[in-house]
PDB file of N, CA and C in Angstrom:
ATOM      1  N   GLN A  49     105.164 113.147 110.469  1.00  0.00           N
ATOM      2  CA  GLN A  49     105.408 112.196 111.538  1.00  0.00           C
ATOM      3  C   GLN A  49     105.453 112.926 112.872  1.00  0.00           C
ATOM      4  N   GLU A  50     104.753 112.374 113.847  1.00  0.00           N
ATOM      5  CA  GLU A  50     104.721 112.982 115.177  1.00  0.00           C
ATOM      6  C   GLU A  50     106.063 112.810 115.881  1.00  0.00           C
ATOM      7  N   PRO A  51     106.458 113.802 116.676  1.00  0.00           N
ATOM      8  CA  PRO A  51     107.709 113.650 117.429  1.00  0.00           C
ATOM      9  C   PRO A  51     107.570 112.555 118.485  1.00  0.00           C
ATOM     10  N   ILE A  52     108.666 111.942 118.824  1.00  0.00           N
ATOM     11  CA  ILE A  52     108.662 110.893 119.840  1.00  0.00           C
ATOM     12  C   ILE A  52     108.595 111.561 121.205  1.00  0.00           C
ATOM     13  N   ARG A  53     107.652 111.099 122.018  1.00  0.00           N
ATOM     14  CA  ARG A  53     107.476 111.663 123.357  1.00  0.00           C
ATOM     15  C   ARG A  53     107.745 110.576 124.396  1.00  0.00           C
ATOM     16  N   PHE A  54     108.368 110.977 125.479  1.00  0.00           N
ATOM     17  CA  PHE A  54     108.651 110.067 126.572  1.00  0.00           C
ATOM     18  C   PHE A  54     107.750 110.408 127.753  1.00  0.00           C
ATOM     19  N   LYS A  55     107.354 109.392 128.508  1.00  0.00           N
ATOM     20  CA  LYS A  55     106.628 109.647 129.745  1.00  0.00           C
ATOM     21  C   LYS A  55     107.537 110.426 130.680  1.00  0.00           C
ATOM     22  N   ARG A  56     106.931 111.204 131.565  1.00  0.00           N
ATOM     23  CA  ARG A  56     107.714 112.066 132.458  1.00  0.00           C
ATOM     24  C   ARG A  56     108.731 111.275 133.271  1.00  0.00           C
ATOM     25  N   GLU A  57     108.322 110.126 133.828  1.00  0.00           N
ATOM     26  CA  GLU A  57     109.265 109.372 134.672  1.00  0.00           C
ATOM     27  C   GLU A  57     110.450 108.848 133.867  1.00  0.00           C
ATOM     28  N   VAL A  58     110.251 108.566 132.594  1.00  0.00           N
ATOM     29  CA  VAL A  58     111.363 108.143 131.731  1.00  0.00           C
ATOM     30  C   VAL A  58     112.226 109.346 131.404  1.00  0.00           C
ATOM     31  N   LYS A  59     111.573 110.424 131.004  1.00  0.00           N
ATOM     32  CA  LYS A  59     112.293 111.639 130.623  1.00  0.00           C
ATOM     33  C   LYS A  59     113.180 112.144 131.759  1.00  0.00           C
ATOM     34  N   GLU A  60     112.713 112.002 132.992  1.00  0.00           N
ATOM     35  CA  GLU A  60     113.466 112.494 134.138  1.00  0.00           C
ATOM     36  C   GLU A  60     114.567 111.534 134.583  1.00  0.00           C
ATOM     37  N   SER A  61     114.510 110.294 134.120  1.00  0.00           N
ATOM     38  CA  SER A  61     115.466 109.311 134.622  1.00  0.00           C
ATOM     39  C   SER A  61     116.572 108.936 133.634  1.00  0.00           C
ATOM     40  N   ILE A  62     116.524 109.483 132.419  1.00  0.00           N
ATOM     41  CA  ILE A  62     117.579 109.186 131.449  1.00  0.00           C
ATOM     42  C   ILE A  62     118.224 110.483 130.972  1.00  0.00           C
ATOM     43  N   SER A  63     119.445 110.376 130.540  1.00  0.00           N
ATOM     44  CA  SER A  63     120.193 111.565 130.118  1.00  0.00           C
ATOM     45  C   SER A  63     119.703 112.063 128.756  1.00  0.00           C
ATOM     46  N   SER A  64     120.048 113.286 128.440  1.00  0.00           N
ATOM     47  CA  SER A  64     119.680 113.847 127.134  1.00  0.00           C
ATOM     48  C   SER A  64     120.386 113.079 126.014  1.00  0.00           C
ATOM     49  N   ASP A  65     121.604 112.589 126.279  1.00  0.00           N
ATOM     50  CA  ASP A  65     122.306 111.781 125.278  1.00  0.00           C
ATOM     51  C   ASP A  65     121.555 110.481 125.006  1.00  0.00           C
ATOM     52  N   CYS A  66     121.054 109.866 126.059  1.00  0.00           N
ATOM     53  CA  CYS A  66     120.296 108.627 125.910  1.00  0.00           C
ATOM     54  C   CYS A  66     119.000 108.892 125.136  1.00  0.00           C
ATOM     55  N   LYS A  67     118.307 109.977 125.463  1.00  0.00           N
ATOM     56  CA  LYS A  67     117.073 110.332 124.747  1.00  0.00           C
ATOM     57  C   LYS A  67     117.360 110.528 123.256  1.00  0.00           C
ATOM     58  N   GLU A  68     118.447 111.218 122.958  1.00  0.00           N
ATOM     59  CA  GLU A  68     118.824 111.458 121.560  1.00  0.00           C
ATOM     60  C   GLU A  68     119.065 110.138 120.827  1.00  0.00           C
ATOM     61  N   LEU A  69     119.758 109.218 121.480  1.00  0.00           N
ATOM     62  CA  LEU A  69     120.027 107.916 120.886  1.00  0.00           C
ATOM     63  C   LEU A  69     118.728 107.138 120.661  1.00  0.00           C
ATOM     64  N   LEU A  70     117.853 107.137 121.649  1.00  0.00           N
ATOM     65  CA  LEU A  70     116.573 106.439 121.509  1.00  0.00           C
ATOM     66  C   LEU A  70     115.734 107.019 120.379  1.00  0.00           C
ATOM     67  N   ILE A  71     115.714 108.313 120.267  1.00  0.00           N
ATOM     68  CA  ILE A  71     114.959 108.958 119.185  1.00  0.00           C
ATOM     69  C   ILE A  71     115.528 108.530 117.834  1.00  0.00           C
ATOM     70  N   GLY A  72     116.857 108.442 117.749  1.00  0.00           N
ATOM     71  CA  GLY A  72     117.492 107.976 116.513  1.00  0.00           C
ATOM     72  C   GLY A  72     117.120 106.543 116.175  1.00  0.00           C
ATOM     73  N   LEU A  73     116.951 105.723 117.183  1.00  0.00           N
ATOM     74  CA  LEU A  73     116.585 104.316 116.975  1.00  0.00           C
ATOM     75  C   LEU A  73     115.117 104.137 116.626  1.00  0.00           C
ATOM     76  N   LEU A  74     114.265 105.001 117.151  1.00  0.00           N
ATOM     77  CA  LEU A  74     112.822 104.812 117.033  1.00  0.00           C
ATOM     78  C   LEU A  74     112.179 105.517 115.843  1.00  0.00           C
ATOM     79  N   GLN A  75     112.973 106.042 114.944  1.00  0.00           N
ATOM     80  CA  GLN A  75     112.424 106.714 113.764  1.00  0.00           C
ATOM     81  C   GLN A  75     111.688 105.709 112.873  1.00  0.00           C
ATOM     82  N   LYS A  76     110.453 106.036 112.488  1.00  0.00           N
ATOM     83  CA  LYS A  76     109.698 105.154 111.585  1.00  0.00           C
ATOM     84  C   LYS A  76     110.353 105.086 110.213  1.00  0.00           C
ATOM     85  N   ASP A  77     110.797 106.233 109.744  1.00  0.00           N
ATOM     86  CA  ASP A  77     111.439 106.313 108.439  1.00  0.00           C
ATOM     87  C   ASP A  77     112.885 105.814 108.566  1.00  0.00           C
ATOM     88  N   ALA A  78     113.172 104.693 107.920  1.00  0.00           N
ATOM     89  CA  ALA A  78     114.503 104.074 108.035  1.00  0.00           C
ATOM     90  C   ALA A  78     115.617 105.009 107.568  1.00  0.00           C
ATOM     91  N   LYS A  79     115.317 105.917 106.665  1.00  0.00           N
ATOM     92  CA  LYS A  79     116.334 106.858 106.176  1.00  0.00           C
ATOM     93  C   LYS A  79     116.725 107.871 107.249  1.00  0.00           C
ATOM     94  N   LYS A  80     115.832 108.107 108.206  1.00  0.00           N
ATOM     95  CA  LYS A  80     116.109 109.050 109.286  1.00  0.00           C
ATOM     96  C   LYS A  80     116.685 108.353 110.517  1.00  0.00           C
ATOM     97  N   ARG A  81     116.617 107.028 110.549  1.00  0.00           N
ATOM     98  CA  ARG A  81     117.084 106.241 111.691  1.00  0.00           C
ATOM     99  C   ARG A  81     118.607 106.275 111.787  1.00  0.00           C
ATOM    100  N   ILE A  82     119.119 106.203 112.995  1.00  0.00           N
ATOM    101  CA  ILE A  82     120.570 106.203 113.205  1.00  0.00           C
ATOM    102  C   ILE A  82     121.179 104.966 112.538  1.00  0.00           C
ATOM    103  N   GLU A  83     122.312 105.150 111.902  1.00  0.00           N
ATOM    104  CA  GLU A  83     122.978 104.038 111.211  1.00  0.00           C
ATOM    105  C   GLU A  83     123.778 103.200 112.203  1.00  0.00           C
ATOM    106  N   PHE A  84     124.071 101.966 111.812  1.00  0.00           N
ATOM    107  CA  PHE A  84     124.742 100.993 112.672  1.00  0.00           C
ATOM    108  C   PHE A  84     126.031 101.552 113.273  1.00  0.00           C
ATOM    109  N   LYS A  85     126.900 102.073 112.434  1.00  0.00           N
ATOM    110  CA  LYS A  85     128.192 102.582 112.914  1.00  0.00           C
ATOM    111  C   LYS A  85     127.996 103.786 113.836  1.00  0.00           C
ATOM    112  N   ALA A  86     127.103 104.685 113.452  1.00  0.00           N
ATOM    113  CA  ALA A  86     126.843 105.882 114.261  1.00  0.00           C
ATOM    114  C   ALA A  86     126.253 105.509 115.616  1.00  0.00           C
ATOM    115  N   PHE A  87     125.484 104.436 115.660  1.00  0.00           N
ATOM    116  CA  PHE A  87     124.908 103.963 116.917  1.00  0.00           C
ATOM    117  C   PHE A  87     126.015 103.670 117.923  1.00  0.00           C
ATOM    118  N   PHE A  88     127.032 102.902 117.522  1.00  0.00           N
ATOM    119  CA  PHE A  88     128.102 102.520 118.439  1.00  0.00           C
ATOM    120  C   PHE A  88     129.124 103.638 118.673  1.00  0.00           C
ATOM    121  N   GLU A  89     129.094 104.662 117.845  1.00  0.00           N
ATOM    122  CA  GLU A  89     129.981 105.812 118.036  1.00  0.00           C
ATOM    123  C   GLU A  89     129.281 106.957 118.765  1.00  0.00           C
ATOM    124  N   HIS A  90     128.013 106.758 119.089  1.00  0.00           N
ATOM    125  CA  HIS A  90     127.234 107.805 119.749  1.00  0.00           C
ATOM    126  C   HIS A  90     127.861 108.161 121.097  1.00  0.00           C
ATOM    127  N   VAL A  91     127.763 109.413 121.472  1.00  0.00           N
ATOM    128  CA  VAL A  91     128.362 109.916 122.712  1.00  0.00           C
ATOM    129  C   VAL A  91     127.849 109.153 123.937  1.00  0.00           C
ATOM    130  N   TRP A  92     126.624 108.674 123.905  1.00  0.00           N
ATOM    131  CA  TRP A  92     126.097 107.930 125.048  1.00  0.00           C
ATOM    132  C   TRP A  92     126.935 106.683 125.326  1.00  0.00           C
ATOM    133  N   PHE A  93     127.381 106.003 124.263  1.00  0.00           N
ATOM    134  CA  PHE A  93     128.236 104.830 124.443  1.00  0.00           C
ATOM    135  C   PHE A  93     129.655 105.229 124.811  1.00  0.00           C
ATOM    136  N   THR A  94     130.172 106.228 124.154  1.00  0.00           N
ATOM    137  CA  THR A  94     131.584 106.558 124.339  1.00  0.00           C
ATOM    138  C   THR A  94     131.883 107.169 125.695  1.00  0.00           C
ATOM    139  N   LYS A  95     130.895 107.826 126.312  1.00  0.00           N
ATOM    140  CA  LYS A  95     131.176 108.428 127.623  1.00  0.00           C
ATOM    141  C   LYS A  95     130.600 107.627 128.780  1.00  0.00           C
ATOM    142  N   SER A  96     129.962 106.508 128.506  1.00  0.00           N
ATOM    143  CA  SER A  96     129.394 105.679 129.570  1.00  0.00           C
ATOM    144  C   SER A  96     130.482 104.857 130.252  1.00  0.00           C
ATOM    145  N   ASP A  97     130.341 104.755 131.556  1.00  0.00           N
ATOM    146  CA  ASP A  97     131.252 103.914 132.342  1.00  0.00           C
ATOM    147  C   ASP A  97     130.542 102.586 132.566  1.00  0.00           C
ATOM    148  N   TRP A  98     130.862 101.594 131.765  1.00  0.00           N
ATOM    149  CA  TRP A  98     130.145 100.317 131.779  1.00  0.00           C
ATOM    150  C   TRP A  98     130.435  99.485 133.014  1.00  0.00           C
ATOM    151  N   ASP A  99     131.432  99.863 133.792  1.00  0.00           N
ATOM    152  CA  ASP A  99     131.747  99.112 135.001  1.00  0.00           C
ATOM    153  C   ASP A  99     131.061  99.677 136.245  1.00  0.00           C
ATOM    154  N   THR A 100     130.347 100.760 136.087  1.00  0.00           N
ATOM    155  CA  THR A 100     129.675 101.377 137.223  1.00  0.00           C
ATOM    156  C   THR A 100     128.458 100.536 137.613  1.00  0.00           C
ATOM    157  N   PRO A 101     128.399 100.046 138.844  1.00  0.00           N
ATOM    158  CA  PRO A 101     127.282  99.193 139.258  1.00  0.00           C
ATOM    159  C   PRO A 101     125.912  99.838 139.106  1.00  0.00           C
ATOM    160  N   LYS A 102     125.805 101.153 139.297  1.00  0.00           N
ATOM    161  CA  LYS A 102     124.489 101.768 139.245  1.00  0.00           C
ATOM    162  C   LYS A 102     123.846 101.669 137.861  1.00  0.00           C
ATOM    163  N   LEU A 103     124.650 101.533 136.800  1.00  0.00           N
ATOM    164  CA  LEU A 103     124.055 101.360 135.477  1.00  0.00           C
ATOM    165  C   LEU A 103     123.290 100.048 135.398  1.00  0.00           C
ATOM    166  N   SER A 104     123.836  99.002 135.947  1.00  0.00           N
ATOM    167  CA  SER A 104     123.173  97.709 135.888  1.00  0.00           C
ATOM    168  C   SER A 104     122.039  97.600 136.897  1.00  0.00           C
ATOM    169  N   GLN A 105     122.022  98.481 137.882  1.00  0.00           N
ATOM    170  CA  GLN A 105     120.980  98.430 138.898  1.00  0.00           C
ATOM    171  C   GLN A 105     119.818  99.355 138.585  1.00  0.00           C
ATOM    172  N   THR A 106     119.945 100.161 137.563  1.00  0.00           N
ATOM    173  CA  THR A 106     118.887 101.086 137.187  1.00  0.00           C
ATOM    174  C   THR A 106     117.818 100.343 136.407  1.00  0.00           C
ATOM    175  N   SER A 107     116.577 100.616 136.736  1.00  0.00           N
ATOM    176  CA  SER A 107     115.509  99.986 135.974  1.00  0.00           C
ATOM    177  C   SER A 107     114.400 100.989 135.714  1.00  0.00           C
ATOM    178  N   ILE A 108     113.802 100.844 134.572  1.00  0.00           N
ATOM    179  CA  ILE A 108     112.662 101.662 134.172  1.00  0.00           C
ATOM    180  C   ILE A 108     111.577 100.691 133.758  1.00  0.00           C
ATOM    181  N   SER A 109     110.397 100.888 134.262  1.00  0.00           N
ATOM    182  CA  SER A 109     109.318  99.991 133.894  1.00  0.00           C
ATOM    183  C   SER A 109     108.893 100.285 132.455  1.00  0.00           C
ATOM    184  N   VAL A 110     108.905  99.254 131.643  1.00  0.00           N
ATOM    185  CA  VAL A 110     108.559  99.377 130.229  1.00  0.00           C
ATOM    186  C   VAL A 110     107.316  98.524 129.965  1.00  0.00           C
ATOM    187  N   PRO A 111     106.312  99.101 129.328  1.00  0.00           N
ATOM    188  CA  PRO A 111     105.102  98.308 129.046  1.00  0.00           C
ATOM    189  C   PRO A 111     105.418  97.140 128.119  1.00  0.00           C
ATOM    190  N   ARG A 112     104.726  96.021 128.308  1.00  0.00           N
ATOM    191  CA  ARG A 112     104.968  94.836 127.480  1.00  0.00           C
ATOM    192  C   ARG A 112     104.460  95.021 126.065  1.00  0.00           C
ATOM    193  N   THR A 113     103.440  95.799 125.894  1.00  0.00           N
ATOM    194  CA  THR A 113     102.905  96.034 124.557  1.00  0.00           C
ATOM    195  C   THR A 113     102.757  97.514 124.322  1.00  0.00           C
ATOM    196  N   ALA A 114     102.890  97.916 123.109  1.00  0.00           N
ATOM    197  CA  ALA A 114     102.722  99.316 122.740  1.00  0.00           C
ATOM    198  C   ALA A 114     101.585  99.412 121.746  1.00  0.00           C
ATOM    199  N   PRO A 115     100.811 100.477 121.833  1.00  0.00           N
ATOM    200  CA  PRO A 115      99.733 100.623 120.854  1.00  0.00           C
ATOM    201  C   PRO A 115     100.294 100.783 119.449  1.00  0.00           C
ATOM    202  N   ILE A 116      99.692 100.134 118.519  1.00  0.00           N
ATOM    203  CA  ILE A 116     100.119 100.202 117.127  1.00  0.00           C
ATOM    204  C   ILE A 116      99.113 101.065 116.376  1.00  0.00           C
ATOM    205  N   LYS A 117      99.636 102.030 115.673  1.00  0.00           N
ATOM    206  CA  LYS A 117      98.746 102.917 114.907  1.00  0.00           C
ATOM    207  C   LYS A 117      98.813 102.583 113.447  1.00  0.00           C
TER     208      LYS A 117
END
């Protein structure tokens, strides 16, 4: 399985914790995918300040469709 790669503008705009969480979510093999409980216990959630306005104001352009292989 090929490693998950992010576009440069995405890679530069999200934290390493967020990238780690996304990689855990995007695993094709369900056995390698992050589990439900671990998802909500991930450091990205536990150290995020959900009341900070800049989190809700941040946007990344995401393509509407992704190529399917």
